[in-house]
CSV table of C-alpha atoms and ligand atoms in Angstrom, one decimal:
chain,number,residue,atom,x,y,z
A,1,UNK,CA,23.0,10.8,-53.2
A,2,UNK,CA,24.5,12.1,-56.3
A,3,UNK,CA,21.6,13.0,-57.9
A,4,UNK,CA,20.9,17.3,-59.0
A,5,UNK,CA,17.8,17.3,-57.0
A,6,UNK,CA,17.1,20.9,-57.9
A,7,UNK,CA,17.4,20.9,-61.5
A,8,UNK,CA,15.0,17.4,-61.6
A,9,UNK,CA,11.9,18.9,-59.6
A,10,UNK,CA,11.9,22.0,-61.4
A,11,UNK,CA,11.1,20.0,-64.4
A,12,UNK,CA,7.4,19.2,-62.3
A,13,UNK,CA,4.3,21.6,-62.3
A,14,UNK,CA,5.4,21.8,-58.5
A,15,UNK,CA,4.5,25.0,-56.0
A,16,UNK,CA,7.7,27.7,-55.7
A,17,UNK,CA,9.9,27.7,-53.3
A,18,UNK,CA,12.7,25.7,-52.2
A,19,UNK,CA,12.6,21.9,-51.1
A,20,UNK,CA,14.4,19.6,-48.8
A,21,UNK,CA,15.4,15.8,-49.8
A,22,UNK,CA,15.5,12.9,-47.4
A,23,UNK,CA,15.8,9.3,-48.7
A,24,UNK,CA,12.3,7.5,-47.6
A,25,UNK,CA,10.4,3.9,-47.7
A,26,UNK,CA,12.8,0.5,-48.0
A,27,UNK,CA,11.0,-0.5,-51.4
A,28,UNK,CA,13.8,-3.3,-53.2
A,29,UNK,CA,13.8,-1.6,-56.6
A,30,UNK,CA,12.9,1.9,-57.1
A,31,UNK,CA,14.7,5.1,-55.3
A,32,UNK,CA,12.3,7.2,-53.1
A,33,UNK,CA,13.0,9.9,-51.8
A,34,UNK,CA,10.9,12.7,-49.5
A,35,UNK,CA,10.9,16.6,-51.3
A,36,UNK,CA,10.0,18.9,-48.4
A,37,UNK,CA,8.7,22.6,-48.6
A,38,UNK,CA,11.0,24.7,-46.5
A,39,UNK,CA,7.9,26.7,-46.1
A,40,UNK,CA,5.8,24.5,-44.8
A,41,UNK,CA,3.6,24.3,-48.0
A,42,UNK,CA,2.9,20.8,-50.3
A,43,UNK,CA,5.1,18.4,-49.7
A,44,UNK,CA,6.0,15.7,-52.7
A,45,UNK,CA,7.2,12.0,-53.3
A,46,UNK,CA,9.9,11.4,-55.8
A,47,UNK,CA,11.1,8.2,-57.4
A,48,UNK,CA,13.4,7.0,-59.5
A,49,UNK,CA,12.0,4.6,-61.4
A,50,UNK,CA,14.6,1.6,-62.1
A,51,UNK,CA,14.3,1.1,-65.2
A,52,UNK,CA,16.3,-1.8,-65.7
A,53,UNK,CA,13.6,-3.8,-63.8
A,54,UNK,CA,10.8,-1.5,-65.6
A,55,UNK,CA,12.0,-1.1,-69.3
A,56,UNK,CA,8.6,0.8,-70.8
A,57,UNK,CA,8.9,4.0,-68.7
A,58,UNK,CA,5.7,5.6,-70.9
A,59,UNK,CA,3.8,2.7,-71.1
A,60,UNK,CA,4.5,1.9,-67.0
A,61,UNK,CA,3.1,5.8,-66.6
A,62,UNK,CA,0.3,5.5,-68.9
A,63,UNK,CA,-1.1,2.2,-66.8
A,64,UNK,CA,-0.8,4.0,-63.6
A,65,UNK,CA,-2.4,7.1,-65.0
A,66,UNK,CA,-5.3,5.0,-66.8
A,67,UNK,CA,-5.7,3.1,-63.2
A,68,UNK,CA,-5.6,5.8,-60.9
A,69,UNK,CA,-8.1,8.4,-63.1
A,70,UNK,CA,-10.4,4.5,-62.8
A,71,UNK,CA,-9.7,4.2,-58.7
A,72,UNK,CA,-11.0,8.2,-58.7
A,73,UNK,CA,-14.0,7.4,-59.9
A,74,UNK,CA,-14.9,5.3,-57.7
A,75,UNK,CA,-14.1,7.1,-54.8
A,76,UNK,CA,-17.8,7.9,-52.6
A,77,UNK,CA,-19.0,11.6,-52.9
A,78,UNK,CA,-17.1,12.6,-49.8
A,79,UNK,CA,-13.8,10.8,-51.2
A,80,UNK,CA,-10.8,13.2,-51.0
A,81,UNK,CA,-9.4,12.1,-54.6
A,82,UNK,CA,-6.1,13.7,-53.7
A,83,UNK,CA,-5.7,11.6,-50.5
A,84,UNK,CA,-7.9,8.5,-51.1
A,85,UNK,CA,-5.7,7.5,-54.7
A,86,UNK,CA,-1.9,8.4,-55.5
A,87,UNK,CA,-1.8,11.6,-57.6
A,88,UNK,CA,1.1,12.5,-59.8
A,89,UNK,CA,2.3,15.9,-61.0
A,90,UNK,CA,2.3,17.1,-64.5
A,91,UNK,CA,6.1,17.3,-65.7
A,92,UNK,CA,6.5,20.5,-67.8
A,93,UNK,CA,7.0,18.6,-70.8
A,94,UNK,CA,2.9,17.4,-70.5
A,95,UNK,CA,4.5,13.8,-69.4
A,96,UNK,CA,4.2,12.8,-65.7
A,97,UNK,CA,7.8,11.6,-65.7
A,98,UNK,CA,11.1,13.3,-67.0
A,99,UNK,CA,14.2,11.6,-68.3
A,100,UNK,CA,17.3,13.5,-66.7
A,101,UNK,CA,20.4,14.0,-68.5
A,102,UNK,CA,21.8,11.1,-67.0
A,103,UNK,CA,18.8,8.7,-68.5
A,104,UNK,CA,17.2,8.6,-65.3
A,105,UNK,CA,14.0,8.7,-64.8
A,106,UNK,CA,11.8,10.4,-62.0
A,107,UNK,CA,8.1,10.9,-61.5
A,108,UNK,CA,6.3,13.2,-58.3
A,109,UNK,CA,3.5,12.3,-56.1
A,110,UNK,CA,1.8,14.2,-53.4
A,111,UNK,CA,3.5,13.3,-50.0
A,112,UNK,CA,0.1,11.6,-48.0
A,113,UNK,CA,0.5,13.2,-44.4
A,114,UNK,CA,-0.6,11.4,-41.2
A,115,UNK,CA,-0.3,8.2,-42.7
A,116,UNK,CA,1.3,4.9,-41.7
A,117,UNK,CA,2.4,1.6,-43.2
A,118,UNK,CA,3.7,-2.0,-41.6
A,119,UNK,CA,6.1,-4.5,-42.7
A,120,UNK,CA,4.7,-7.0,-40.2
A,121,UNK,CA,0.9,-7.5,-39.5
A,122,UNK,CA,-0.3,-7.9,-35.5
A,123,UNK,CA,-3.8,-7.5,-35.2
A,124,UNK,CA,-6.7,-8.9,-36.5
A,125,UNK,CA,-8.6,-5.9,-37.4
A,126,UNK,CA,-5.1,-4.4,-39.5
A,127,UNK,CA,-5.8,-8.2,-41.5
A,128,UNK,CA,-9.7,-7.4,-42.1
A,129,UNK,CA,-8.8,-4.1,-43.1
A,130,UNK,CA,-5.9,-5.5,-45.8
A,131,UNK,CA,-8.4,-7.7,-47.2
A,132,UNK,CA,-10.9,-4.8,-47.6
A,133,UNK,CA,-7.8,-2.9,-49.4
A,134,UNK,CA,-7.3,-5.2,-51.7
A,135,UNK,CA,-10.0,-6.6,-52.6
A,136,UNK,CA,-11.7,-3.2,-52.9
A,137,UNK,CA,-8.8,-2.2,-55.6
A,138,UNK,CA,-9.6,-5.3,-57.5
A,139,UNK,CA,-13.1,-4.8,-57.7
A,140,UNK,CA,-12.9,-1.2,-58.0
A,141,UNK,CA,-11.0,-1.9,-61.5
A,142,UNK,CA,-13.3,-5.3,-62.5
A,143,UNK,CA,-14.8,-2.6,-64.8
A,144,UNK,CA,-12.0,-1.5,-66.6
A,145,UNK,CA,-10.4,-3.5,-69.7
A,146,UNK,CA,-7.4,-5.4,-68.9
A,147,UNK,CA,-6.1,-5.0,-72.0
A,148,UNK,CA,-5.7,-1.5,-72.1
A,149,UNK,CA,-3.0,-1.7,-69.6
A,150,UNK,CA,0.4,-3.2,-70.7
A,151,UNK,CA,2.8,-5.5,-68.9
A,152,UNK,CA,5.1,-3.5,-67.3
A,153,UNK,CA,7.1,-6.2,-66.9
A,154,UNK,CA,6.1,-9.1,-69.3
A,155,UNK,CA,5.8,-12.7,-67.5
A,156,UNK,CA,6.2,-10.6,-64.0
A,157,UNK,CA,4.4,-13.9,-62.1
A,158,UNK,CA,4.4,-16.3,-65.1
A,159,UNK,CA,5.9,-19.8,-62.9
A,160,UNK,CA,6.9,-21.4,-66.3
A,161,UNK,CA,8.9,-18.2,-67.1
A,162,UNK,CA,10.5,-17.7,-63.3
A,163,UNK,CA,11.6,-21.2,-63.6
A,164,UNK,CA,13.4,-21.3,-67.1
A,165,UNK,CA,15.3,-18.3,-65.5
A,166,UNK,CA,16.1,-20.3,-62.2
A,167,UNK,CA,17.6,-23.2,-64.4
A,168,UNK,CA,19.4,-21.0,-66.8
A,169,UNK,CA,21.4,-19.4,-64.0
A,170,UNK,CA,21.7,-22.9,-61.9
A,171,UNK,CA,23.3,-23.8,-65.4
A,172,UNK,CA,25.5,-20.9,-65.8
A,173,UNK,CA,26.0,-20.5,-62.2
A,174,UNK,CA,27.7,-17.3,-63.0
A,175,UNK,CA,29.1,-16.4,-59.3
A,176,UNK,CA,29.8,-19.9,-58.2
A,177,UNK,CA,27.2,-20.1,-56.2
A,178,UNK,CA,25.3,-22.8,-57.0
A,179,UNK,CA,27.0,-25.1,-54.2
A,180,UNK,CA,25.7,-23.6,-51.4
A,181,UNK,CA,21.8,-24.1,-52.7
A,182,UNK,CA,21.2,-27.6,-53.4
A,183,UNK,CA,18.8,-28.1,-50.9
A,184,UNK,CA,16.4,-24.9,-51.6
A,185,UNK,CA,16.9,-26.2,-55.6
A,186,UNK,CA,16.0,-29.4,-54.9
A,187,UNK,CA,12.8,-28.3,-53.1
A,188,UNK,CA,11.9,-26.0,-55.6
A,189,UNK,CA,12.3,-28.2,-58.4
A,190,UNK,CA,9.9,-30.9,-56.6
A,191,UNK,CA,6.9,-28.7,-56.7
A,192,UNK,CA,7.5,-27.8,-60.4
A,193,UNK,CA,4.3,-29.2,-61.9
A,194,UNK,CA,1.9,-28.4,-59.2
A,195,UNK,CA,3.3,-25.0,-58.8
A,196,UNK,CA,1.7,-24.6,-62.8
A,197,UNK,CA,-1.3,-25.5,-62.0
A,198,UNK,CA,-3.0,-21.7,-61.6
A,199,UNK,CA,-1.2,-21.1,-64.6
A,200,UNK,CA,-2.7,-24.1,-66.8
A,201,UNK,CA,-6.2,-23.0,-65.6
A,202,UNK,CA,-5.9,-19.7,-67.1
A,203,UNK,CA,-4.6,-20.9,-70.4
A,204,UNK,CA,-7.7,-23.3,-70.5
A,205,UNK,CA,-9.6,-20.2,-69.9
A,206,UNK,CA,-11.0,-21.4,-66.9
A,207,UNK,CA,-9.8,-18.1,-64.9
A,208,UNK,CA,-10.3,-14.7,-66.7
A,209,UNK,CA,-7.3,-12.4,-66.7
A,210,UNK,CA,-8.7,-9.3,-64.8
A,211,UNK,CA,-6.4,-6.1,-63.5
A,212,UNK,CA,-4.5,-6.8,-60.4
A,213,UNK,CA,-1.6,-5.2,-58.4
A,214,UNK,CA,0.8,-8.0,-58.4
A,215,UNK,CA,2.8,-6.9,-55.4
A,216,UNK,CA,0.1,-6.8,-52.2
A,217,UNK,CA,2.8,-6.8,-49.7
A,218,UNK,CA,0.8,-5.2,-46.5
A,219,UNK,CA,3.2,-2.2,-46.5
A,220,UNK,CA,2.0,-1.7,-49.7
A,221,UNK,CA,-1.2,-0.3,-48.3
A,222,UNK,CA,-1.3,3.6,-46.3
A,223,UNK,CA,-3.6,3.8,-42.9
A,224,UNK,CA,-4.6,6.3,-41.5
A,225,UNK,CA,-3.8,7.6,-38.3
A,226,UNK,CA,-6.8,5.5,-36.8
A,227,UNK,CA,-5.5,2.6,-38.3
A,228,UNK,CA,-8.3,2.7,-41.4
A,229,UNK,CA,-7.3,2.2,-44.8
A,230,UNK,CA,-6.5,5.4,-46.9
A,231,UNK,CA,-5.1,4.5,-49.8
A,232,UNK,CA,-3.1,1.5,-52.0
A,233,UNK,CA,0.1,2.7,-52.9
A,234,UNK,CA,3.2,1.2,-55.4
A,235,UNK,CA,1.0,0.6,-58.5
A,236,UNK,CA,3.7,-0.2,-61.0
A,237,UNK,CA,3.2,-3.5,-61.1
A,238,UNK,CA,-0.4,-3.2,-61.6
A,239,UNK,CA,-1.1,-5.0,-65.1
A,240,UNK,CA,-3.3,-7.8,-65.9
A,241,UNK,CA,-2.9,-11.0,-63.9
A,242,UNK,CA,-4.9,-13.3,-61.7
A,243,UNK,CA,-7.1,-12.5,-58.8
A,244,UNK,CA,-5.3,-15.3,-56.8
A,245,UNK,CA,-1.6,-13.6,-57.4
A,246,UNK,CA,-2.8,-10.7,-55.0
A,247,UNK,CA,-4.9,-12.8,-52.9
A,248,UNK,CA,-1.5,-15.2,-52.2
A,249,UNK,CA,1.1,-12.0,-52.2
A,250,UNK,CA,-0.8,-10.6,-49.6
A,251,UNK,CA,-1.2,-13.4,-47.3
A,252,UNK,CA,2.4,-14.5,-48.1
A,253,UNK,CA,3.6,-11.1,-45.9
A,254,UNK,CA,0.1,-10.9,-43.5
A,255,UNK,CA,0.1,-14.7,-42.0
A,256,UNK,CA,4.3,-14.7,-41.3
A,257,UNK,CA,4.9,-14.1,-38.2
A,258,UNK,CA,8.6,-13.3,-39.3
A,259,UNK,CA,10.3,-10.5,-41.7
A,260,UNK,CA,10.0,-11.8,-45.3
A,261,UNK,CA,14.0,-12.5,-45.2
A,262,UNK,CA,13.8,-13.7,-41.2
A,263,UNK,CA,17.4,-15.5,-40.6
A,264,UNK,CA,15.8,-18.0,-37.7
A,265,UNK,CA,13.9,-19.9,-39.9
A,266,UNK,CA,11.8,-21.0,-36.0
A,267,UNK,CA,10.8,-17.8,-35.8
A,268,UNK,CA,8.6,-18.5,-39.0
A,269,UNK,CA,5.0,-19.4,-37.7
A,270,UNK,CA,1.7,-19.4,-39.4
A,271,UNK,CA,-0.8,-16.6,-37.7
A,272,UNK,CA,-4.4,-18.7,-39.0
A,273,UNK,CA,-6.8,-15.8,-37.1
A,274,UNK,CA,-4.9,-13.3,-39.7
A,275,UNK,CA,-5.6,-15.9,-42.2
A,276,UNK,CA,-9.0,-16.1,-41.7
A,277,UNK,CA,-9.9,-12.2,-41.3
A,278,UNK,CA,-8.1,-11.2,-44.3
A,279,UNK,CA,-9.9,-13.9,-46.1
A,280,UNK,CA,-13.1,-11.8,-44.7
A,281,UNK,CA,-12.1,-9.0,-45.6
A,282,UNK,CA,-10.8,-9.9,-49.1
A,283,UNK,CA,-14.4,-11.9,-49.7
A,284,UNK,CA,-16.8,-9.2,-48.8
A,285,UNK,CA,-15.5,-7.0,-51.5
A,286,UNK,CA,-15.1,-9.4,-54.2
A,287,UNK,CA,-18.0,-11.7,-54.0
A,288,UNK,CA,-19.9,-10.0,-56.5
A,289,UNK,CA,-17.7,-10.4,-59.3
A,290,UNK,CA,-15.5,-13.7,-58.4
A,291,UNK,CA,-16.4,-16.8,-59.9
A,292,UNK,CA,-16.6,-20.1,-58.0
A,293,UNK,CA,-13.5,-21.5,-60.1
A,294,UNK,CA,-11.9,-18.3,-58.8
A,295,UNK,CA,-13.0,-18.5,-55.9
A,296,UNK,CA,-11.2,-22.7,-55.9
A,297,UNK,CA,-7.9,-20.6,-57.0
A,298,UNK,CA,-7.0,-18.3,-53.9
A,299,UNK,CA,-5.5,-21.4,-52.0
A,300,UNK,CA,-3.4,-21.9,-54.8
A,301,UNK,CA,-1.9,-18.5,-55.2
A,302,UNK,CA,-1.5,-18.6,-51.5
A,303,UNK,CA,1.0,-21.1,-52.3
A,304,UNK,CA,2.8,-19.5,-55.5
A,305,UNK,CA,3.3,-16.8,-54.2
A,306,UNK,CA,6.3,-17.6,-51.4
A,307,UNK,CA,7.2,-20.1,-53.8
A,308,UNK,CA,7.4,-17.3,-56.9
A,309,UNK,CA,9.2,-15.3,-54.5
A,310,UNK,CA,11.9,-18.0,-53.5
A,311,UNK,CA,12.2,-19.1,-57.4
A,312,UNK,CA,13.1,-14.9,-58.4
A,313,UNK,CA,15.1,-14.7,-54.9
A,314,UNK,CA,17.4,-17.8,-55.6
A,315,UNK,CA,17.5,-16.7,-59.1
A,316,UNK,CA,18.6,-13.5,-58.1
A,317,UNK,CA,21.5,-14.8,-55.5
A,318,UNK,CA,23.0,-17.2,-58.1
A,319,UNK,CA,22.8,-14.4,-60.7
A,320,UNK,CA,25.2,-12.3,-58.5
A,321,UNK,CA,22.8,-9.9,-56.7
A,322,UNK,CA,21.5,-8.2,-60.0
A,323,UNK,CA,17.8,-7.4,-59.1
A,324,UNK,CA,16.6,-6.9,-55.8
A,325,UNK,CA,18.5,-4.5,-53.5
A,326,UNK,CA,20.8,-6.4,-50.8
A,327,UNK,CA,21.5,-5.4,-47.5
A,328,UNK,CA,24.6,-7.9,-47.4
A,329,UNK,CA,26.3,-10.8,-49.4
A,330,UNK,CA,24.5,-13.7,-48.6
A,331,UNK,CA,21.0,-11.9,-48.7
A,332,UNK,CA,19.2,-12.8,-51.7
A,333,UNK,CA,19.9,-17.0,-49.9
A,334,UNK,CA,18.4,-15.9,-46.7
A,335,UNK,CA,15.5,-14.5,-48.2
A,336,UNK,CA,15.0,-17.5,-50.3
A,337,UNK,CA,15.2,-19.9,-47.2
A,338,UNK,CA,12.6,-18.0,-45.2
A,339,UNK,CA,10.4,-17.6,-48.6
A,340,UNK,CA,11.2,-21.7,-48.4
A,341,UNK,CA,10.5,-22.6,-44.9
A,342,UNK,CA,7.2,-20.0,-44.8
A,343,UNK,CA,5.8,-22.7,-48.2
A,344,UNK,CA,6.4,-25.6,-46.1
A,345,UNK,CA,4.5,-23.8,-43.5
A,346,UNK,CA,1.6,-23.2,-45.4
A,347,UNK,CA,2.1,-26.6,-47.1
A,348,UNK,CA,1.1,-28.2,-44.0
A,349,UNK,CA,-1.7,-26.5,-43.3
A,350,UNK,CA,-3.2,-25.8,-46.7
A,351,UNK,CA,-6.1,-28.3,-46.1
A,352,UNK,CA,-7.1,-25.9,-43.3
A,353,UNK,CA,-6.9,-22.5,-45.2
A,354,UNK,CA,-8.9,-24.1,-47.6
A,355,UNK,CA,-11.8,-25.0,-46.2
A,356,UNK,CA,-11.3,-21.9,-44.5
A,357,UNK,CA,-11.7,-20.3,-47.7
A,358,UNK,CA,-14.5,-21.9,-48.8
A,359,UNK,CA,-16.7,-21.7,-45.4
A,360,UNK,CA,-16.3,-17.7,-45.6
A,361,UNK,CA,-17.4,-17.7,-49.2
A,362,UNK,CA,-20.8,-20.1,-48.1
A,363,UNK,CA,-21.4,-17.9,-45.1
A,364,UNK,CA,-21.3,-14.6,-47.1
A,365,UNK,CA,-23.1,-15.9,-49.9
A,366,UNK,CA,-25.4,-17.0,-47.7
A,367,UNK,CA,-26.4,-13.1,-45.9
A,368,UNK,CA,-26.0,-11.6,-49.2
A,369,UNK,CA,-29.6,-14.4,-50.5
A,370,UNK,CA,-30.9,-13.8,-46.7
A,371,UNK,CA,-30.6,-9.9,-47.6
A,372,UNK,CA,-32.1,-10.4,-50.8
A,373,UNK,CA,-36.1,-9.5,-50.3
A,374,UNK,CA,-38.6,-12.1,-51.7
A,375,UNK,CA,-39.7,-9.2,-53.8
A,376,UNK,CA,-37.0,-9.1,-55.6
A,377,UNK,CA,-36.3,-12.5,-56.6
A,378,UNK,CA,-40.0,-12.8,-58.1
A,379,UNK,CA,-38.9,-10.1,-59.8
A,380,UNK,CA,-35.4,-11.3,-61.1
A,381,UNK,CA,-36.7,-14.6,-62.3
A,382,UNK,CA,-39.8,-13.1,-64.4
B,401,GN1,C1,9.8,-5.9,-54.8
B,401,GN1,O1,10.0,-2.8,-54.5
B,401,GN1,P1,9.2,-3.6,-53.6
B,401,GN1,O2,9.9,-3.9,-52.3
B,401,GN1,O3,7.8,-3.0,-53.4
B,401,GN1,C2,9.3,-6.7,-56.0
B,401,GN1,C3,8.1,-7.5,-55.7
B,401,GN1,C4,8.5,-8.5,-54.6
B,401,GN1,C5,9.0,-7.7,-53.4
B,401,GN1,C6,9.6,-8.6,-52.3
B,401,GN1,C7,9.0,-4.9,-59.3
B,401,GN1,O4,8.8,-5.0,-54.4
B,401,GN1,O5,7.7,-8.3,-56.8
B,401,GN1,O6,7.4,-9.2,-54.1
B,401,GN1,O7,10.1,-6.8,-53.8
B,401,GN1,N1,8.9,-5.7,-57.1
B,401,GN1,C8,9.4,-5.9,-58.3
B,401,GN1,O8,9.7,-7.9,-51.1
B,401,GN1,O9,10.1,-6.8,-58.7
B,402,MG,MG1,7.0,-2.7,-55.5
């Protein structure tokens, strides 16, 4: 792997003794890699972060320290804060990451034992219990002030911005690669305006800007080995956005029943009962804090967000492969045409989700006044 694994962990406030390294996870942009006590002791995660995707290394660390210290907090007096919220390890210079001597950069978690993640969603409860993940995170951190967290990467899931780069590099079309994408740039470029839509509303101010993960893929969530949720991992990209960009990101990888690059574009089906539990589980965390326009703006992130991905994907292929890792040439196309085919999917059907949406919000709203005791309401309105 090239890298002098020895000389990097001993710069952590790690235990003694000596470690092995096995590569681990299939993230697309940082390097992780498993540290393993030879003597059976703690066992640690270690990433390089890329920092050519992530150019504020400090400022990246000092969000995830801010958010994770925030998601302790709020753990229930029984919570295990070491295996309930990611927990990184003091680098000997007082920093929780070290620069090597190469410039790289590395950070160290603890490893989380008996836990399990899943690239592809099959069971309705595993849906219910996403939503409960995420929705929990975002309410967990409704209290804390967006703007103390930077943008780790500015204009991350800003449309406007994602397309400006799509048409720079259709313009340059530096690899000469521009020929074989005419259709999936033509499609993309005819849902322009109303992809800006979410966008607009919160530059009118109608949504607020609250703290959000902005990458919900479901193997971005740890279960336990009973299949309950432990803990909600990759956090990088957590920064302030809008509720509807994890609300969409997650459903974009939950309801396909294909691999978010699937080759047989048939094999792409919508899975509505994973839809709609999700949805329940997402709800019953968040209805506290959502507003109604907010609550109007899930269906429309559930769209952005396989269109986002197809926009940075195609942006990415005609760019020569520079972003995302890719397991072969033509990659970063196949992605974009199952990204492509999944929003034409949803397009379809997006009447459906809606109303979907909108029934689980009146049915929970509903129990939550049945739940409220007369008592109470006297008392509210005095
Ligand atoms: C990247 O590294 P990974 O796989 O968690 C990307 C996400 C994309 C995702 C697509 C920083 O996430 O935005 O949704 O690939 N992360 C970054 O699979 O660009
Ligand atoms: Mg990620």
């Amino acid at each position: 792997m090239g890298y002098n694994f020895s000389a990097i962990i001993k710069n952590f406030k790690t235990e003694q003794g000596d470690f092995e390294v096995e590569a681990f996870g299939s993230g697309h942009i940082n390097d992780t890699f498993l540290i393993k006590s030879a003597n059976g002791s703690t066992d640690y995660l270690l990433q390089r972060i890329n920092h050519y995707v992530f150019k504020d290394v400090e400022g990246l660390t000092n969000n995830v320290l801010a958010v994770t210290n925030h998601l302790k907090l709020k753990l229930p007096p029984n919570g295990n804060p070491y295996t309930q919220v990611l927990t990184f390890i003091e680098g000997s210079n007082g920093k929780y990451f070290y620069r090597d001597e190469q410039g790289n950069y590395w950070r160290m978690s603890y490893f989380l034992h008996d836990t399990q993640s899943y690239d592809l969603v099959t069971t309705t409860e595993q849906a219910y219990q996403g939503g409960v993940a995420f929705g929990k995170f975002q309410a967990d951190l409704s209290d804390l002030d967006p703007s103390g967290l930077i943008d780790t990467i500015p204009d991350f899931l800003n449309v406007e911005k994602r397309l400006n780069n799509l048409h720079a590099a259709i313009q340059n079309d530096k690899v000469n690669r521009k020929k074989n994408t005419e259709e999936e740039i033509n499609f993309l470029i005819s849902r322009e305006a109303a992809m800006s839509e979410l966008l607009k509303w919160g530059r009118e101010g109608l949504i607020p800007l609250r703290i959000t993960h902005n990458d919900t893929k479901f193997n971005n969530i740890l279960l336990d080995k009973d299949n309950r949720i432990q803990c909600v991992i990759d956090l990088d990209t957590v920064m302030p956005g809008y509720v509807a960009y994890d609300f969409g990101d997650a459903l974009r990888t939950i309801i396909n029943t294909a691999a978010e690059d699937e080759k047989e574009l048939s094999a792409i089906q919508l899975n509505i009962p994973l839809f709609a539990e999700f949805t329940r589980g997402y709800l019953s965390q968040t209805l506290s804090f959502l507003t109604e326009q907010e609550l109007h703006s899930l269906i429309k992130g559930v769209l952005l967000l396989p269109y986002l991905q197809s926009v940075r994907f195609l942006t990415d292929y005609l760019e020569g492969d520079v972003y995302y890792k890719t397991l072969f040439p033509e990659h970063n196309l196949q992605r974009t045409q199952a990204q492509v085919q999944l929003l034409k999917m949803i397009e379809e059907k997006q009447e459906e989700l809606k109303g979907f949406i909108v029934s689980e919000w009146l049915n929970l709203k509903g129990k939550q006044l049945l739940h409220q005791s007369p008592l109470k309401v006297l008392h509210v309105k005095k």
